[in-house]
PDB file of C-alpha atoms in Angstrom:
ATOM      1  CA  UNK A   1     -25.489   8.914 -16.285  1.00  0.00           C
ATOM      2  CA  UNK A   2     -24.407   4.981 -15.633  1.00  0.00           C
ATOM      3  CA  UNK A   3     -21.854   4.949 -12.395  1.00  0.00           C
ATOM      4  CA  UNK A   4     -19.842   2.458 -12.227  1.00  0.00           C
ATOM      5  CA  UNK A   5     -19.178   1.951  -7.766  1.00  0.00           C
ATOM      6  CA  UNK A   6     -16.217  -0.583  -8.049  1.00  0.00           C
ATOM      7  CA  UNK A   7     -14.587  -2.387  -5.019  1.00  0.00           C
ATOM      8  CA  UNK A   8     -11.181  -4.120  -5.844  1.00  0.00           C
ATOM      9  CA  UNK A   9      -9.221  -6.849  -3.775  1.00  0.00           C
ATOM     10  CA  UNK A  10      -6.442  -9.694  -3.918  1.00  0.00           C
ATOM     11  CA  UNK A  11      -7.747 -13.034  -4.280  1.00  0.00           C
ATOM     12  CA  UNK A  12      -6.008 -15.877  -1.662  1.00  0.00           C
ATOM     13  CA  UNK A  13      -6.693 -19.167  -2.649  1.00  0.00           C
ATOM     14  CA  UNK A  14      -8.546 -21.023  -5.253  1.00  0.00           C
ATOM     15  CA  UNK A  15     -12.452 -21.379  -3.753  1.00  0.00           C
ATOM     16  CA  UNK A  16     -13.232 -19.212  -6.703  1.00  0.00           C
ATOM     17  CA  UNK A  17     -12.797 -21.269  -9.332  1.00  0.00           C
ATOM     18  CA  UNK A  18     -15.528 -22.447 -11.620  1.00  0.00           C
ATOM     19  CA  UNK A  19     -14.387 -24.316 -13.802  1.00  0.00           C
ATOM     20  CA  UNK A  20     -15.280 -23.660 -17.634  1.00  0.00           C
ATOM     21  CA  UNK A  21     -16.852 -20.054 -16.721  1.00  0.00           C
ATOM     22  CA  UNK A  22     -13.241 -18.419 -17.494  1.00  0.00           C
ATOM     23  CA  UNK A  23     -14.086 -15.681 -20.127  1.00  0.00           C
ATOM     24  CA  UNK A  24     -11.148 -14.939 -21.787  1.00  0.00           C
ATOM     25  CA  UNK A  25     -10.507 -10.639 -22.179  1.00  0.00           C
ATOM     26  CA  UNK A  26      -7.823  -8.828 -24.765  1.00  0.00           C
ATOM     27  CA  UNK A  27      -7.932  -5.007 -24.011  1.00  0.00           C
ATOM     28  CA  UNK A  28      -6.587  -1.813 -25.251  1.00  0.00           C
ATOM     29  CA  UNK A  29      -6.227   1.399 -24.981  1.00  0.00           C
ATOM     30  CA  UNK A  30      -6.678   4.338 -26.880  1.00  0.00           C
ATOM     31  CA  UNK A  31      -6.227   7.256 -24.505  1.00  0.00           C
ATOM     32  CA  UNK A  32      -5.101   6.083 -20.887  1.00  0.00           C
ATOM     33  CA  UNK A  33      -4.985   9.331 -18.715  1.00  0.00           C
ATOM     34  CA  UNK A  34      -5.687   8.310 -15.009  1.00  0.00           C
ATOM     35  CA  UNK A  35      -8.281  10.824 -14.725  1.00  0.00           C
ATOM     36  CA  UNK A  36     -10.371   8.909 -17.707  1.00  0.00           C
ATOM     37  CA  UNK A  37      -9.740   6.901 -20.685  1.00  0.00           C
ATOM     38  CA  UNK A  38     -11.055   4.736 -23.298  1.00  0.00           C
ATOM     39  CA  UNK A  39     -10.171   1.418 -23.975  1.00  0.00           C
ATOM     40  CA  UNK A  40     -12.263  -1.582 -26.880  1.00  0.00           C
ATOM     41  CA  UNK A  41     -12.405  -4.392 -25.170  1.00  0.00           C
ATOM     42  CA  UNK A  42     -12.441  -8.082 -26.845  1.00  0.00           C
ATOM     43  CA  UNK A  43     -14.526 -10.360 -23.660  1.00  0.00           C
ATOM     44  CA  UNK A  44     -14.185 -13.895 -25.572  1.00  0.00           C
ATOM     45  CA  UNK A  45     -16.404 -13.462 -28.731  1.00  0.00           C
ATOM     46  CA  UNK A  46     -17.826  -9.969 -27.642  1.00  0.00           C
ATOM     47  CA  UNK A  47     -16.335  -6.074 -29.410  1.00  0.00           C
ATOM     48  CA  UNK A  48     -16.679  -3.393 -26.954  1.00  0.00           C
ATOM     49  CA  UNK A  49     -15.477   0.249 -26.105  1.00  0.00           C
ATOM     50  CA  UNK A  50     -16.040   2.031 -22.978  1.00  0.00           C
ATOM     51  CA  UNK A  51     -15.287   4.712 -21.584  1.00  0.00           C
ATOM     52  CA  UNK A  52     -14.198   5.951 -18.137  1.00  0.00           C
ATOM     53  CA  UNK A  53     -13.362   8.583 -15.841  1.00  0.00           C
ATOM     54  CA  UNK A  54     -12.918   9.183 -12.517  1.00  0.00           C
ATOM     55  CA  UNK A  55     -14.247  11.331  -9.473  1.00  0.00           C
ATOM     56  CA  UNK A  56     -13.209   8.972  -6.373  1.00  0.00           C
ATOM     57  CA  UNK A  57     -11.192   6.025  -6.665  1.00  0.00           C
ATOM     58  CA  UNK A  58     -13.937   3.735  -6.504  1.00  0.00           C
ATOM     59  CA  UNK A  59     -16.743   6.199  -8.502  1.00  0.00           C
ATOM     60  CA  UNK A  60     -16.959   6.532 -11.601  1.00  0.00           C
ATOM     61  CA  UNK A  61     -18.705   7.936 -15.428  1.00  0.00           C
ATOM     62  CA  UNK A  62     -18.516   4.333 -17.048  1.00  0.00           C
ATOM     63  CA  UNK A  63     -20.173   4.224 -20.995  1.00  0.00           C
ATOM     64  CA  UNK A  64     -20.073   1.526 -22.939  1.00  0.00           C
ATOM     65  CA  UNK A  65     -21.242  -0.375 -26.370  1.00  0.00           C
ATOM     66  CA  UNK A  66     -20.877  -2.562 -28.138  1.00  0.00           C
ATOM     67  CA  UNK A  67     -18.637  -3.465 -31.497  1.00  0.00           C
ATOM     68  CA  UNK A  68     -18.722  -5.626 -34.258  1.00  0.00           C
ATOM     69  CA  UNK A  69     -15.892  -8.006 -33.333  1.00  0.00           C
ATOM     70  CA  UNK A  70     -13.826  -7.392 -36.363  1.00  0.00           C
ATOM     71  CA  UNK A  71     -13.796  -3.918 -36.327  1.00  0.00           C
ATOM     72  CA  UNK A  72     -12.723  -4.555 -32.217  1.00  0.00           C
ATOM     73  CA  UNK A  73     -10.285  -6.687 -34.047  1.00  0.00           C
ATOM     74  CA  UNK A  74      -8.644  -4.473 -35.773  1.00  0.00           C
ATOM     75  CA  UNK A  75      -8.779  -1.688 -33.376  1.00  0.00           C
ATOM     76  CA  UNK A  76      -7.157  -3.437 -31.055  1.00  0.00           C
ATOM     77  CA  UNK A  77      -4.498  -4.966 -33.391  1.00  0.00           C
ATOM     78  CA  UNK A  78      -3.977  -1.173 -35.674  1.00  0.00           C
ATOM     79  CA  UNK A  79      -4.702   1.449 -33.434  1.00  0.00           C
ATOM     80  CA  UNK A  80      -4.947   0.389 -30.100  1.00  0.00           C
ATOM     81  CA  UNK A  81      -0.789   1.567 -27.945  1.00  0.00           C
ATOM     82  CA  UNK A  82       0.920  -1.660 -27.301  1.00  0.00           C
ATOM     83  CA  UNK A  83       1.193  -3.924 -24.748  1.00  0.00           C
ATOM     84  CA  UNK A  84      -2.148  -5.293 -24.776  1.00  0.00           C
ATOM     85  CA  UNK A  85      -3.757  -6.092 -21.676  1.00  0.00           C
ATOM     86  CA  UNK A  86      -4.971 -10.205 -21.757  1.00  0.00           C
ATOM     87  CA  UNK A  87      -6.597 -11.327 -17.899  1.00  0.00           C
ATOM     88  CA  UNK A  88      -8.956 -14.437 -17.812  1.00  0.00           C
ATOM     89  CA  UNK A  89     -13.213 -12.859 -15.799  1.00  0.00           C
ATOM     90  CA  UNK A  90     -14.821 -15.513 -13.484  1.00  0.00           C
ATOM     91  CA  UNK A  91     -18.066 -14.284 -12.227  1.00  0.00           C
ATOM     92  CA  UNK A  92     -18.946 -15.673  -8.750  1.00  0.00           C
ATOM     93  CA  UNK A  93     -21.899 -14.987  -7.214  1.00  0.00           C
ATOM     94  CA  UNK A  94     -21.223 -14.715  -2.999  1.00  0.00           C
ATOM     95  CA  UNK A  95     -24.390 -14.000  -1.164  1.00  0.00           C
ATOM     96  CA  UNK A  96     -26.223 -12.561  -4.468  1.00  0.00           C
ATOM     97  CA  UNK A  97     -23.314 -10.202  -5.434  1.00  0.00           C
ATOM     98  CA  UNK A  98     -21.360 -11.050  -8.403  1.00  0.00           C
ATOM     99  CA  UNK A  99     -17.598 -11.054  -8.294  1.00  0.00           C
ATOM    100  CA  UNK A 100     -15.865 -10.159 -11.665  1.00  0.00           C
ATOM    101  CA  UNK A 101     -12.386 -12.495 -11.171  1.00  0.00           C
ATOM    102  CA  UNK A 102     -10.233 -11.719 -13.569  1.00  0.00           C
ATOM    103  CA  UNK A 103      -6.626 -13.152 -13.402  1.00  0.00           C
ATOM    104  CA  UNK A 104      -4.262 -12.312 -15.365  1.00  0.00           C
ATOM    105  CA  UNK A 105      -2.031 -12.889 -17.967  1.00  0.00           C
ATOM    106  CA  UNK A 106       1.814 -12.567 -19.383  1.00  0.00           C
ATOM    107  CA  UNK A 107       3.369 -10.106 -18.121  1.00  0.00           C
ATOM    108  CA  UNK A 108       1.417  -9.994 -15.164  1.00  0.00           C
ATOM    109  CA  UNK A 109       0.524 -13.314 -15.065  1.00  0.00           C
ATOM    110  CA  UNK A 110       0.020 -14.310 -11.009  1.00  0.00           C
ATOM    111  CA  UNK A 111      -2.679 -11.465 -10.620  1.00  0.00           C
ATOM    112  CA  UNK A 112      -5.738 -12.342  -9.154  1.00  0.00           C
ATOM    113  CA  UNK A 113      -7.734  -9.524  -8.479  1.00  0.00           C
ATOM    114  CA  UNK A 114     -12.168  -9.227  -7.463  1.00  0.00           C
ATOM    115  CA  UNK A 115     -14.038  -6.540  -8.336  1.00  0.00           C
ATOM    116  CA  UNK A 116     -18.014  -6.066  -6.954  1.00  0.00           C
ATOM    117  CA  UNK A 117     -19.584  -3.424  -8.343  1.00  0.00           C
ATOM    118  CA  UNK A 118     -21.801  -1.196  -5.273  1.00  0.00           C
ATOM    119  CA  UNK A 119     -25.291   1.076  -5.373  1.00  0.00           C
ATOM    120  CA  UNK A 120     -22.699   3.068  -3.642  1.00  0.00           C
ATOM    121  CA  UNK A 121     -19.447   2.934  -2.100  1.00  0.00           C
ATOM    122  CA  UNK A 122     -20.272   2.711   1.564  1.00  0.00           C
ATOM    123  CA  UNK A 123     -22.699  -0.887   0.381  1.00  0.00           C
ATOM    124  CA  UNK A 124     -22.068  -3.467   2.964  1.00  0.00           C
ATOM    125  CA  UNK A 125     -21.431  -7.208   1.511  1.00  0.00           C
ATOM    126  CA  UNK A 126     -20.353 -10.448   2.608  1.00  0.00           C
ATOM    127  CA  UNK A 127     -16.851 -11.297   1.794  1.00  0.00           C
ATOM    128  CA  UNK A 128     -15.747 -14.647   0.424  1.00  0.00           C
ATOM    129  CA  UNK A 129     -13.185 -17.092   2.305  1.00  0.00           C
ATOM    130  CA  UNK A 130     -10.825 -16.183  -0.761  1.00  0.00           C
ATOM    131  CA  UNK A 131     -10.958 -12.373  -0.369  1.00  0.00           C
ATOM    132  CA  UNK A 132      -7.351 -10.526   0.113  1.00  0.00           C
ATOM    133  CA  UNK A 133      -6.701  -6.813   1.139  1.00  0.00           C
ATOM    134  CA  UNK A 134      -8.536  -3.966  -0.568  1.00  0.00           C
ATOM    135  CA  UNK A 135      -6.565  -2.415  -3.375  1.00  0.00           C
ATOM    136  CA  UNK A 136      -9.158   0.090  -4.301  1.00  0.00           C
ATOM    137  CA  UNK A 137      -7.348   2.629  -3.669  1.00  0.00           C
ATOM    138  CA  UNK A 138      -3.957   1.508  -4.422  1.00  0.00           C
ATOM    139  CA  UNK A 139      -3.441   2.503  -8.547  1.00  0.00           C
ATOM    140  CA  UNK A 140      -0.663  -0.209  -8.926  1.00  0.00           C
ATOM    141  CA  UNK A 141      -3.885  -2.067  -9.462  1.00  0.00           C
ATOM    142  CA  UNK A 142      -5.553  -0.095 -12.233  1.00  0.00           C
ATOM    143  CA  UNK A 143      -5.477  -1.605 -15.597  1.00  0.00           C
ATOM    144  CA  UNK A 144      -4.072   0.881 -17.502  1.00  0.00           C
ATOM    145  CA  UNK A 145      -1.289   0.913 -15.462  1.00  0.00           C
ATOM    146  CA  UNK A 146      -0.527  -2.900 -15.635  1.00  0.00           C
ATOM    147  CA  UNK A 147       0.434  -1.495 -18.556  1.00  0.00           C
ATOM    148  CA  UNK A 148       2.826  -0.071 -18.280  1.00  0.00           C
ATOM    149  CA  UNK A 149       3.627  -1.272 -14.753  1.00  0.00           C
ATOM    150  CA  UNK A 150       3.593  -5.376 -15.418  1.00  0.00           C
ATOM    151  CA  UNK A 151       3.015  -7.341 -12.022  1.00  0.00           C
ATOM    152  CA  UNK A 152       6.228  -9.182 -13.159  1.00  0.00           C
ATOM    153  CA  UNK A 153       7.966  -6.492 -12.631  1.00  0.00           C
ATOM    154  CA  UNK A 154       7.497  -4.955  -9.199  1.00  0.00           C
ATOM    155  CA  UNK A 155       9.715  -5.443  -5.990  1.00  0.00           C
ATOM    156  CA  UNK A 156       6.892  -6.293  -3.407  1.00  0.00           C
ATOM    157  CA  UNK A 157       4.801  -8.343  -6.149  1.00  0.00           C
TER     158      UNK A 157
END
């Protein structure tokens, strides 16, 4: 059973940036239920289908499959809910762990979050100096919520 155990944090500063390292992500949803979602994503030049089912705020079942790029593009444009979510992802290694830093674009511009995948919910890790407050338990930061409630509309952003 493929489990994703992930913690999410806001990012402060630019210490995570790596010139030329960001990959553009464009994603849309076929289903956006808080307990389960099905999304189509283009990661650079790669198409992906992703299915997630929540178990807790940190742990979810996750299934991911490759899609031909032209089919992923067609699904995004003609089948997925609109609007789509667009972000640039940079992978940064810190103390043997890979952090995925997502810088959101469009209506979510200004939002930068970092995620780390863990082997269990209590696994210890070394926080990088650019790591801010944890938002793992705040549903506003879930991609499925950012579509209907973009960061630019938050009063406390």
